[in-house]
Tab-separated table of C-alpha atoms and ligand atoms in Angstrom:
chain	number	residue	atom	x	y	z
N	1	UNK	CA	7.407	-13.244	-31.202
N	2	UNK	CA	6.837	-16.693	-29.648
N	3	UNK	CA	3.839	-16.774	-27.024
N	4	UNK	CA	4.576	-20.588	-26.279
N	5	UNK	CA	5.777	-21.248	-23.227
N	6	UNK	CA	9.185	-23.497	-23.040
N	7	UNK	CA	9.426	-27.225	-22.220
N	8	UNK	CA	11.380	-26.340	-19.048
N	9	UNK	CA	8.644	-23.813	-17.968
N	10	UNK	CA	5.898	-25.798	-18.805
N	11	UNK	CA	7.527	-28.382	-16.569
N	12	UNK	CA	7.994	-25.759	-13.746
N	13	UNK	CA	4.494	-24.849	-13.705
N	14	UNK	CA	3.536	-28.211	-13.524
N	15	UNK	CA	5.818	-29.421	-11.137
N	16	UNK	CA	4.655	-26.205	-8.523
N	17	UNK	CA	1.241	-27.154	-9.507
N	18	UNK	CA	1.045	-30.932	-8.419
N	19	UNK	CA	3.599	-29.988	-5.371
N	20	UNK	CA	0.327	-27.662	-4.254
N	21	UNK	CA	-2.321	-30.243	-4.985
N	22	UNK	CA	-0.829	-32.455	-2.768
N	23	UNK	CA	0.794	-30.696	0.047
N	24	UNK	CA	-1.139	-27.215	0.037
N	25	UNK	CA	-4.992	-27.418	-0.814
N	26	UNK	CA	-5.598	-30.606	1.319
N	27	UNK	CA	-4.896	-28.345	4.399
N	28	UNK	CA	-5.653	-25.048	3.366
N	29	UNK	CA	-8.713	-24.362	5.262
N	30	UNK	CA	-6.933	-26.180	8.115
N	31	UNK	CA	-4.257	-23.565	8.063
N	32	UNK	CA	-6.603	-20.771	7.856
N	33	UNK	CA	-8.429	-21.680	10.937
N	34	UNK	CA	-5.189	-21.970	12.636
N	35	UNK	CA	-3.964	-18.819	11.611
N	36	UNK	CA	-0.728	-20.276	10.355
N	37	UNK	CA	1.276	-22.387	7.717
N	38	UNK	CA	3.527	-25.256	9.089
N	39	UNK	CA	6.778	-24.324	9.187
N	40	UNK	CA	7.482	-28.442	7.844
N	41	UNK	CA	6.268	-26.706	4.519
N	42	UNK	CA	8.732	-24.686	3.629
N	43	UNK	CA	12.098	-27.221	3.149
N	44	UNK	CA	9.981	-29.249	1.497
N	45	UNK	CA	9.158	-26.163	-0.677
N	46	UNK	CA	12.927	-25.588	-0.918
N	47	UNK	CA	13.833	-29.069	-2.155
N	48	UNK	CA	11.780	-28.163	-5.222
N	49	UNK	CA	14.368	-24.432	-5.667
N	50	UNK	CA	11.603	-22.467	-4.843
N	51	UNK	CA	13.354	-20.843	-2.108
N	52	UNK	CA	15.370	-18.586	-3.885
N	53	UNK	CA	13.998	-19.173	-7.379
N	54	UNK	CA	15.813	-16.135	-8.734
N	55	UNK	CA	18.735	-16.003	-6.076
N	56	UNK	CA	21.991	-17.330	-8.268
N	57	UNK	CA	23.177	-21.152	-8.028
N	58	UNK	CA	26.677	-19.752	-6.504
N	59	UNK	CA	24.312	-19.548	-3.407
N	60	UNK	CA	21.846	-22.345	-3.669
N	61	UNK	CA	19.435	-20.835	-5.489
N	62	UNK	CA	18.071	-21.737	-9.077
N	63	UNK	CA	19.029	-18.776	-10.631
N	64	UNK	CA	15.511	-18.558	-12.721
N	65	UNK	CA	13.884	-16.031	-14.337
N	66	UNK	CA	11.161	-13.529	-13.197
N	67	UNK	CA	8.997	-15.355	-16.203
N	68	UNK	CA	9.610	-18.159	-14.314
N	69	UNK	CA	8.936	-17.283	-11.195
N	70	UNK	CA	5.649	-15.857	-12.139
N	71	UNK	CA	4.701	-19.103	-13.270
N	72	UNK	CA	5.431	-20.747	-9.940
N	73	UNK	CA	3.341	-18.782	-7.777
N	74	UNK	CA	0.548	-18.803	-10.196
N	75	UNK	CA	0.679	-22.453	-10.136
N	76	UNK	CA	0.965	-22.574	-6.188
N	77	UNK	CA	-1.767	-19.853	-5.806
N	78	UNK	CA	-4.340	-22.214	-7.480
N	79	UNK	CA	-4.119	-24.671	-4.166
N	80	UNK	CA	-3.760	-21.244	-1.769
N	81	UNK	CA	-3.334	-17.835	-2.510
N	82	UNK	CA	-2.199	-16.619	0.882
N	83	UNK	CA	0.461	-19.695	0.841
N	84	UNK	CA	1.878	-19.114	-2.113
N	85	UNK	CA	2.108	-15.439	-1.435
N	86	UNK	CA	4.433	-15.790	1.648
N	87	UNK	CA	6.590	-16.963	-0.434
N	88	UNK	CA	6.892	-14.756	-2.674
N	89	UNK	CA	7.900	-12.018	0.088
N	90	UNK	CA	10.298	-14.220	1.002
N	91	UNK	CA	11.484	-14.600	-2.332
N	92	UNK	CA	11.321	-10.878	-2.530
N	93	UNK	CA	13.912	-10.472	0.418
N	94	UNK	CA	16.154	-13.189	-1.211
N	95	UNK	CA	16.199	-11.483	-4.762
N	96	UNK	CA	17.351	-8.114	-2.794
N	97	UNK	CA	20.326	-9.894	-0.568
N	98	UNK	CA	21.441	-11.559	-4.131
N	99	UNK	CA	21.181	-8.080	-6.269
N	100	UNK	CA	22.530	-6.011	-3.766
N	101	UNK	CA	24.335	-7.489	-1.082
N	102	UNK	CA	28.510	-7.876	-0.907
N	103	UNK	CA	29.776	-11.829	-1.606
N	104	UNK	CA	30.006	-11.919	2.110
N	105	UNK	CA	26.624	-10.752	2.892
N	106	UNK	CA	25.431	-13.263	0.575
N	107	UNK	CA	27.398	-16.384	1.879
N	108	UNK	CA	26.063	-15.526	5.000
N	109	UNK	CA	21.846	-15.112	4.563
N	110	UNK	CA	21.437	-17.167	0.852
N	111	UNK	CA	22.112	-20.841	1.777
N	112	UNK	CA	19.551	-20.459	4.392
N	113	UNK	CA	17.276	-18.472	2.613
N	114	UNK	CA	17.091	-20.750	-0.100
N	115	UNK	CA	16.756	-24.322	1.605
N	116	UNK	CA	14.558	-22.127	3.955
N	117	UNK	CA	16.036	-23.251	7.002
N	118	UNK	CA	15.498	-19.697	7.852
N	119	UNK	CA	11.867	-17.588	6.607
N	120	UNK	CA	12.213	-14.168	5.931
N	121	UNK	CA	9.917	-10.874	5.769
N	122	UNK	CA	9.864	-7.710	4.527
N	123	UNK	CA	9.698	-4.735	6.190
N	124	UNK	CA	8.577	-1.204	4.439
N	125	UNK	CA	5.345	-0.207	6.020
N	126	UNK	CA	5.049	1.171	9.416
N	127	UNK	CA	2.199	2.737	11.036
N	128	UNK	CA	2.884	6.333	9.742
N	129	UNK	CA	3.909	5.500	6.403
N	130	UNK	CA	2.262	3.002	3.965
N	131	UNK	CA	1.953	4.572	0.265
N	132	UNK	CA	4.471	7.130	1.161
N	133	UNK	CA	7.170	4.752	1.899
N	134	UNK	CA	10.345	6.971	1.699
N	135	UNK	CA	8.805	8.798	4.987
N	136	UNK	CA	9.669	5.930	7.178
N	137	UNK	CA	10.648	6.865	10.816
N	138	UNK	CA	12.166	3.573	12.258
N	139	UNK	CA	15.360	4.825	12.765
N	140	UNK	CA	19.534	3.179	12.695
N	141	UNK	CA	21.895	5.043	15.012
N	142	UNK	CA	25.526	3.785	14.385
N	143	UNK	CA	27.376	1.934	17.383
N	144	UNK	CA	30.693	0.955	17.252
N	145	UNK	CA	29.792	-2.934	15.863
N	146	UNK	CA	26.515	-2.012	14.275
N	147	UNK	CA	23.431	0.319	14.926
N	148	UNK	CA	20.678	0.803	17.500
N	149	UNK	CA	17.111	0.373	15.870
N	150	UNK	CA	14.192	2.352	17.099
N	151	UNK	CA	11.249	1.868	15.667
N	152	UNK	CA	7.805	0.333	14.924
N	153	UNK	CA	7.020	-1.455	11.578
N	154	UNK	CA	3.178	-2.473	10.938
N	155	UNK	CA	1.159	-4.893	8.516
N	156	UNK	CA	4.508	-7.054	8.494
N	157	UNK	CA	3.864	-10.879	7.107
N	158	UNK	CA	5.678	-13.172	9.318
N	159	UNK	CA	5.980	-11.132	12.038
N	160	UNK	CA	6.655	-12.939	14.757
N	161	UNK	CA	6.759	-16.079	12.453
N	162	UNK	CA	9.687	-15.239	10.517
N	163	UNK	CA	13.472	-15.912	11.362
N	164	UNK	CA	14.871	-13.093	9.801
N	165	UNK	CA	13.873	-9.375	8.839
N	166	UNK	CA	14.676	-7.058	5.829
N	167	UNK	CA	13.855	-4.088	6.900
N	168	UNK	CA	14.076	-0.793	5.576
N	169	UNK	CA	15.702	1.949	8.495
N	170	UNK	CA	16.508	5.733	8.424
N	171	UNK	CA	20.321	6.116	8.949
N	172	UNK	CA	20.729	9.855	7.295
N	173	UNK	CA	18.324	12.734	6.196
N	174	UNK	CA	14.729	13.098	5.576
N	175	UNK	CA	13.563	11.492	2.674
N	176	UNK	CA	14.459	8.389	0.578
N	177	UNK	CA	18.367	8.861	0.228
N	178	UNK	CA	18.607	8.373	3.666
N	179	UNK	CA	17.083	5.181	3.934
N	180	UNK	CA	18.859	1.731	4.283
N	181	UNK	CA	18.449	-1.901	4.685
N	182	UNK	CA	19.501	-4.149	6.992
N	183	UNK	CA	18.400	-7.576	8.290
N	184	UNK	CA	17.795	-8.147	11.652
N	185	UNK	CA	17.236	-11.679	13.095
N	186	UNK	CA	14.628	-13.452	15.375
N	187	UNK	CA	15.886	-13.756	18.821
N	188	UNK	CA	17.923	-9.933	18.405
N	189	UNK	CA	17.920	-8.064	21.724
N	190	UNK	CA	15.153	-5.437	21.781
N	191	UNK	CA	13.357	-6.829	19.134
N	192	UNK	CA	9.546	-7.911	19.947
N	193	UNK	CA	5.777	-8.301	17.489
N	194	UNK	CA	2.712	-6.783	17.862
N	195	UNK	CA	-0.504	-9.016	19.065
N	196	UNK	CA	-1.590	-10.628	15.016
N	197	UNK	CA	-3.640	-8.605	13.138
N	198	UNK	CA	-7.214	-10.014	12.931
N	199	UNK	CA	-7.672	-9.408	9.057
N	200	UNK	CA	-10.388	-10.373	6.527
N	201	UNK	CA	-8.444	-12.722	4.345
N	202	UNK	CA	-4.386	-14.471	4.163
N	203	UNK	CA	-5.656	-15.936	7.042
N	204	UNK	CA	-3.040	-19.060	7.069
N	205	UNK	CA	-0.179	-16.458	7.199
N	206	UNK	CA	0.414	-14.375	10.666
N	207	UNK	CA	0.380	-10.415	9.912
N	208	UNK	CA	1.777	-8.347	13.099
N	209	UNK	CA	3.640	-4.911	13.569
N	210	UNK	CA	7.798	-5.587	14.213
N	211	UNK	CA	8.927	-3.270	17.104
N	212	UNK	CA	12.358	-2.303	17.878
N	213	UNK	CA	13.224	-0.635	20.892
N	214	UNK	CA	16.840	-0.343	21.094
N	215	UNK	CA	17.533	-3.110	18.978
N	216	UNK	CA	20.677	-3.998	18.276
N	217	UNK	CA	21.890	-5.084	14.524
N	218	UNK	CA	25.635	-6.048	13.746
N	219	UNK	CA	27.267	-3.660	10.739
N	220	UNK	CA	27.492	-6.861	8.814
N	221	UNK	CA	24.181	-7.133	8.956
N	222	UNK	CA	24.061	-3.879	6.299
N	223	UNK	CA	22.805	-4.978	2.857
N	224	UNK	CA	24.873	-3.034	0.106
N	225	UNK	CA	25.612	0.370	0.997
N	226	UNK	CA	24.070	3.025	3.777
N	227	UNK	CA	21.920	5.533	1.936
N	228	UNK	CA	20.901	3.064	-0.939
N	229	UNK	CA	18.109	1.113	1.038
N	230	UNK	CA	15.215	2.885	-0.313
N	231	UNK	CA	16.282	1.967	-3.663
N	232	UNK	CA	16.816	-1.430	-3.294
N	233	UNK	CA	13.243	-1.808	-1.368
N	234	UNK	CA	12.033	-0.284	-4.678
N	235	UNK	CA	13.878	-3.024	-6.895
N	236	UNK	CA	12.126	-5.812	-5.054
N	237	UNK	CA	8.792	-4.105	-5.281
N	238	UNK	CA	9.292	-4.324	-9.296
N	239	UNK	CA	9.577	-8.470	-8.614
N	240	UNK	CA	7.176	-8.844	-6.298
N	241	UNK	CA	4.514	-6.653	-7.644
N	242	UNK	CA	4.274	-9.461	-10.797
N	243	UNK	CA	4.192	-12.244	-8.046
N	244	UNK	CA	1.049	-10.798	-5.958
N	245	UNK	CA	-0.338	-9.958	-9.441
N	246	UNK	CA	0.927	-13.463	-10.674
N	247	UNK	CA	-0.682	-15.377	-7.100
N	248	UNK	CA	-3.880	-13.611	-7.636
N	249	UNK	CA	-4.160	-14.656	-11.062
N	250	UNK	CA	-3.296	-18.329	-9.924
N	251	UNK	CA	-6.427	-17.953	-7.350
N	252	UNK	CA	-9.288	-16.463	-10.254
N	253	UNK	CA	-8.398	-19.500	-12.057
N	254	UNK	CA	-8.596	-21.740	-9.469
N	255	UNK	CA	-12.470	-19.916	-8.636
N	256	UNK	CA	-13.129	-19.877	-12.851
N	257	UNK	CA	-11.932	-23.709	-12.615
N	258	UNK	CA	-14.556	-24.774	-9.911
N	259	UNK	CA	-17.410	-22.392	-11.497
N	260	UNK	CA	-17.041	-23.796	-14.797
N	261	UNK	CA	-17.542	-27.605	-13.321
N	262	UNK	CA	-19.986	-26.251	-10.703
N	263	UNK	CA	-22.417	-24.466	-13.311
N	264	UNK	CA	-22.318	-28.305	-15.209
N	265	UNK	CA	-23.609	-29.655	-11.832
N	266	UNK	CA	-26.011	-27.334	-10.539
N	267	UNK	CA	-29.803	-27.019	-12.241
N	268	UNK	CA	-32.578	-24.633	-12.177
N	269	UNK	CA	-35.661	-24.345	-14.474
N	270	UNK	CA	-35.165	-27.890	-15.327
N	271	UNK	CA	-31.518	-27.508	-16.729
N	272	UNK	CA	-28.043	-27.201	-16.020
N	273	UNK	CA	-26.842	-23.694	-15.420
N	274	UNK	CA	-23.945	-23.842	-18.313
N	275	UNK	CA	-27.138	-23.335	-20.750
N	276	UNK	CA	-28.573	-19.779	-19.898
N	277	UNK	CA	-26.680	-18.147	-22.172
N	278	UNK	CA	-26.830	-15.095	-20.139
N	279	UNK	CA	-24.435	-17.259	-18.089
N	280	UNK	CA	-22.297	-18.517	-21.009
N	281	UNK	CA	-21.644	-14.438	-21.432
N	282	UNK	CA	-20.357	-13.926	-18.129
N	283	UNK	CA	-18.038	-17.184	-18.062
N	284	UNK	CA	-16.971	-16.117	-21.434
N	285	UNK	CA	-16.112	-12.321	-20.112
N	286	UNK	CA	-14.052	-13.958	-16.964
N	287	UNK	CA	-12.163	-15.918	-19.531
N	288	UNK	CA	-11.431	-12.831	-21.447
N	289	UNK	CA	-9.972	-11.249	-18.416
N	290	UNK	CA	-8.051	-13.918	-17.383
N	291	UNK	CA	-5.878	-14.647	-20.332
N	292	UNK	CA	-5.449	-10.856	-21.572
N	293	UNK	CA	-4.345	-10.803	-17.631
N	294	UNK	CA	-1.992	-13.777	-18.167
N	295	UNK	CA	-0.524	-12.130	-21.367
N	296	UNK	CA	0.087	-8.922	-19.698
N	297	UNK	CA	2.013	-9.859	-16.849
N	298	UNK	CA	4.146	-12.626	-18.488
N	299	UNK	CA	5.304	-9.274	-21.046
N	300	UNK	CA	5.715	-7.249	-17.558
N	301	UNK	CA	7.560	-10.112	-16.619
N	302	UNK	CA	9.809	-10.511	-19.570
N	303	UNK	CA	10.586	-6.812	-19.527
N	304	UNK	CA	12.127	-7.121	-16.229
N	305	UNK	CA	13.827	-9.824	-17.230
N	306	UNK	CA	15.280	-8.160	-20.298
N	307	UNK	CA	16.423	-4.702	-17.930
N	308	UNK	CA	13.567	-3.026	-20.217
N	309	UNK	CA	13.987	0.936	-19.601
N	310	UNK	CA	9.991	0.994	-18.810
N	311	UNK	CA	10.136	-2.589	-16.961
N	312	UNK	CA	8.502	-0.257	-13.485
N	313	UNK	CA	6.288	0.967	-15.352
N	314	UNK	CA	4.906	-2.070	-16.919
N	315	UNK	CA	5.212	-4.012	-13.418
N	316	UNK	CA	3.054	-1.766	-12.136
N	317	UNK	CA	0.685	-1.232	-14.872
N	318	UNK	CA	0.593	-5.531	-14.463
N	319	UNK	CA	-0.031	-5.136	-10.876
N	320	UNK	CA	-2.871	-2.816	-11.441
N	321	UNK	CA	-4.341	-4.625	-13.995
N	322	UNK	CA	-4.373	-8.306	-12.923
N	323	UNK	CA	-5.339	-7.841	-9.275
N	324	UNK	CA	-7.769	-5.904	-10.250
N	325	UNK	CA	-9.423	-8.585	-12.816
N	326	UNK	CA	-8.652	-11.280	-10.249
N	327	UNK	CA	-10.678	-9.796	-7.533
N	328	UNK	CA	-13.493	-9.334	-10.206
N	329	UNK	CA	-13.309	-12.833	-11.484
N	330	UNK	CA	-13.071	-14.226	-8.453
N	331	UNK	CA	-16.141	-12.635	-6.906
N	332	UNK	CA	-18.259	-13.286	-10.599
N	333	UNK	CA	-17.404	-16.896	-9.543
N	334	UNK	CA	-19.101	-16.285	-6.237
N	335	UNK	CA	-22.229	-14.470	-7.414
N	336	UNK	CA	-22.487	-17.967	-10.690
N	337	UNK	CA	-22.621	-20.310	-7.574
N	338	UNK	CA	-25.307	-18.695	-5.629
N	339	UNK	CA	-25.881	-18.904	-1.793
N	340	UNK	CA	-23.135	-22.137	-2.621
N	341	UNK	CA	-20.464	-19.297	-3.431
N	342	UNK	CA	-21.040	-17.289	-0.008
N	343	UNK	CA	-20.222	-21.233	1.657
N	344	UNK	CA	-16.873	-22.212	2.864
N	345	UNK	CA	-17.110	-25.620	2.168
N	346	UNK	CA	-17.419	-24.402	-2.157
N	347	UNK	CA	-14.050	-22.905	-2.003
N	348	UNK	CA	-14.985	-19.745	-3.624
N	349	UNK	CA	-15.099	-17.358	-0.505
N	350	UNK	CA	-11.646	-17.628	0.802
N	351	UNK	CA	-10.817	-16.837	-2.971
N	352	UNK	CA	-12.567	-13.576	-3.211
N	353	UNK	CA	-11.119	-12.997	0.743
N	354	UNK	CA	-7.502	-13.850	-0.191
N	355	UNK	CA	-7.595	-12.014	-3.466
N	356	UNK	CA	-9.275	-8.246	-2.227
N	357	UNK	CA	-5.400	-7.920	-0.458
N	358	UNK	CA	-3.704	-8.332	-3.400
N	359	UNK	CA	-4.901	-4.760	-5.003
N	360	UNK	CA	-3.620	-2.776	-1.509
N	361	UNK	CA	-0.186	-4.293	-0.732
N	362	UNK	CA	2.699	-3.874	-2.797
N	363	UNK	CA	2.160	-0.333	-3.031
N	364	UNK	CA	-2.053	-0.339	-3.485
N	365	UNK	CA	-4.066	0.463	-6.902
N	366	UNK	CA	-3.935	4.450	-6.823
N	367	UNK	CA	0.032	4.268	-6.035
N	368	UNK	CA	0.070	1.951	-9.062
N	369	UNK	CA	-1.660	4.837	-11.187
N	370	UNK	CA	0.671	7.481	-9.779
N	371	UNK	CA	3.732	5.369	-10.988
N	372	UNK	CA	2.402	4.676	-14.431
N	373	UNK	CA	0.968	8.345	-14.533
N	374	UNK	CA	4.666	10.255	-13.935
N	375	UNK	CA	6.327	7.648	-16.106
N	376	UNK	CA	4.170	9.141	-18.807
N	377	UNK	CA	4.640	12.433	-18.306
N	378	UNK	CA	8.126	12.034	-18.143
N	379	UNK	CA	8.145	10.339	-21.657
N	380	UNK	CA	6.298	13.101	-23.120
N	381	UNK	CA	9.123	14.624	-24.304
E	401	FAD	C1	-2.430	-8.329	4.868
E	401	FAD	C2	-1.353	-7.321	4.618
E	401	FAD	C3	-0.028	-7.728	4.563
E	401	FAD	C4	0.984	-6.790	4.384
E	401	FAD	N1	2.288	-7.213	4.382
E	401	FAD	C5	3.281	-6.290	4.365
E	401	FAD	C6	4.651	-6.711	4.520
E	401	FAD	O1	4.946	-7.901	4.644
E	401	FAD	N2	5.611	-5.744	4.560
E	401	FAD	C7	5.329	-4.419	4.429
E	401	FAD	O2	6.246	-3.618	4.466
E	401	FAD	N3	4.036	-3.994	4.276
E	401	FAD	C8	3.015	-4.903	4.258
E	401	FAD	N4	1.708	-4.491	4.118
E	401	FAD	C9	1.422	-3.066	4.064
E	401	FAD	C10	0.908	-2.571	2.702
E	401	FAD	O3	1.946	-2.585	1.777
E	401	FAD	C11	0.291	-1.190	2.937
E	401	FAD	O4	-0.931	-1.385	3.658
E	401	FAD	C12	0.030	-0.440	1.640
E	401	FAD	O5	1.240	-0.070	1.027
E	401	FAD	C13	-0.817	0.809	1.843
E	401	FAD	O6	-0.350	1.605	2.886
E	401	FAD	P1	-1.363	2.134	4.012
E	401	FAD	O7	-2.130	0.951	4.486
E	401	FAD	O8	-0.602	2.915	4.988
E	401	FAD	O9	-2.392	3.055	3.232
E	401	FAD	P2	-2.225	4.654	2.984
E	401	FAD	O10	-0.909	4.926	2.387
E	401	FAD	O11	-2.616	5.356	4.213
E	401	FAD	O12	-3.336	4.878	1.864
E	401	FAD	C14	-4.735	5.107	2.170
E	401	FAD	C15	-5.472	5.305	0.851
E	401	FAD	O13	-4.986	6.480	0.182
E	401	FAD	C16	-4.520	6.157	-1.117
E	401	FAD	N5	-3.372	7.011	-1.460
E	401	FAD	C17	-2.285	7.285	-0.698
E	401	FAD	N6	-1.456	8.112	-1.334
E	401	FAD	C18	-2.016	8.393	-2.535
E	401	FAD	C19	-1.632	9.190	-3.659
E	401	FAD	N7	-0.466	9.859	-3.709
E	401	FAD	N8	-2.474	9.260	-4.717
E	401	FAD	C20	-3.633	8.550	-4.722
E	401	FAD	N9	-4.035	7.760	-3.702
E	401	FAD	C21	-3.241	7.679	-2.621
E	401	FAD	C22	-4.159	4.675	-1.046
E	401	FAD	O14	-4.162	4.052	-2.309
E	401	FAD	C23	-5.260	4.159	-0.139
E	401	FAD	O15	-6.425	3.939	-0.875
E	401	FAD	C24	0.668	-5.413	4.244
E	401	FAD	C25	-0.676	-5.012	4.272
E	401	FAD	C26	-1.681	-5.934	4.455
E	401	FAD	C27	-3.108	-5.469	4.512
């Protein structure tokens, strides 16, 4: 068992790492006020491969791994959680098109996707059905060239930023089997967004409900077969659930990083606040979480990568786990800077913010438990 990362991965890491000091945490705050992220980012993003970092090189993508693409949104999360975040959604939608969608479907969404010419978002929730997904109402009725949407989905990133939508549609029965996917572009007839959300943190990224009111979608707009959607929406949750977990890891570093130099700085009682050892403790116990954190989601990580029978269930027991010691590192590093911490200008607040997200979307907490729960039972035996 070798724990050691590879030259090539180190070199990833690093490379998403400086790309972020540079061109991400400079404007962060800037974004966040405006509500926001350039769209100028993104190609420059894309010259990098992070575009379609595990979308294969047939289409332009770099064909990584999910171990490497965990370490790539850590490593952009440290500069801006919420940044490096929307891109793993869109990520998300590119690892679906490549894993499930016909050569053609692919020739015609990847190259785009992946130099990002064209953003994408995902689209599960709507305002009916959040943890019980497989309920969703939005429906698909077949045309002769395509289908009519009708529907309303809610708590969409991107919406009304993206270019392009992957969104999951009832074109059969109750229930998930009659569920599909289909993308539907900016600019379709019919298709309109919701006012944005006013939320409490991923400021820099606009969040707004995706309404379709007769909205038309061309059949070759179909990703991989009718009936099959809910499935596939399921398949990119197991990716994406270990790139929230892996941004909001990237962010409690980021907060243990500035503590640790801020608690060198700062004195009371005539000493630097590194030497209550009371203190030492608590920076010791946020260390602790962080790295068994780190450990846990690069083995999630791995599993998927190796097709592991119980890859879910460890994605979402990685989920669970590190956005849940995220949000609690993150806000430790709040409380060890004082009044400083509840400040905008310390860096710490939009942390805690950004993070608290990260343990509802992507199926919350509880719906993390419930997965790792029947898995159990059903290995009982
Ligand atoms: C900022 C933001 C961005 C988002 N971006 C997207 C996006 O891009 N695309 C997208 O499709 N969705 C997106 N979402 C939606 C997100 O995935 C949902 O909010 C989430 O899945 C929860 O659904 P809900 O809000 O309807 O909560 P509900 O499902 O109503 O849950 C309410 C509470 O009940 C609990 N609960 C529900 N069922 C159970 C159960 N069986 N057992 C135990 N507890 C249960 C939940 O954990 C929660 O605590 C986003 C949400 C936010 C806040």
């Amino acid at each position: 068992m070798n724990f050691e990362m590879t030259e090539e991965q180190v070199m990833i890491f690093d490379m998403a790492r400086s790309f972020g000091e540079e061109h991400i945490a400079p404007h962060a705050q800037e974004w966040e006020a405006a509500g926001t992220i350039p769209k100028t980012l993104w190609p420059q993003i894309a010259e990098l491969g992070f575009g379609g970092l595990y979308v294969s090189e047939d289409y332009g993508g770099s064909g990584l791994t999910r171990l490497d693409a965990t370490l790539v949104f850590e490593a952009l999360a440290m500069s801006c959680p919420a940044v490096g975040s929307f891109l793993s959604i869109h990520n998300m939608c590119g690892g679906m098109i490549d894993k499930f969608g016909s050569d053609e479907t692919k020739a015609k969404w990847l190259p785009d996707l992946c130099s990002m010419d064209k953003v994408f978002s995902y689209c599960l929730t709507e305002p009916g059905s959040g943890s019980d997904a497989a309920a969703l109402r939005t429906r698909a009725d077949r045309t002769n060239d395509g289908y009519r949407l009708n529907g309303t989905k809610a708590f969409i990133s991107g919406g009304g930023y993206s270019d392009a939508y992957v969104t999951m549609v009832r074109t059969g029965e109750d229930g998930p089997k009659g569920i599909s996917t289909v993308v539907v572009e900016d600019g379709s007839e019919g298709l309109s967004f919701g006012a944005l959300e006013k939320k409490m943190g991923w400021l820099a990224q606009p969040t707004a409900q995706v309404q379709f009111d007769d909205c038309f979608v061309p059949a070759g707009n179909l990703i991989g077969e009718e009936g099959n959607g809910f499935r596939y929406a399921m398949a990119g949750l197991d990716g994406g659930r270990l790139n929230i977990a892996a941004s909001a890891l990237g962010g409690a570093q980021n907060a243990l990083d500035l503590t640790l130099a801020y608690m060198g700085e700062r004195k009371a009682f005539g000493k630097p606040i590194d030497q209550f050892q009371g203190l030492q403790f608590r920076l010791a116990e946020q260390e602790v979480k962080l790295q068994s954190a780190r450990t846990f989601l690069r083995q999630a990580a791995w599993k998927l990568d190796q097709g592991a029978a119980d890859a879910s269930k460890f994605c979402a027991m990685a989920k669970l786990y590190v956005t849940d010691a995220a949000f609690d590192v993150a806000n430790q590093c709040l409380q060890l800077h004082g009044g400083y911490g509840y400040l905008a200008d310390y860096g710490i607040e939009k942390i805690v913010r950004d993070l608290r997200v990260h343990q509802i979307l992507e199926g919350t907490n509880e719906i993390m438990r419930v997965i790792i729960a029947r898995q159990m039972l059903a290995e009982r035996g």
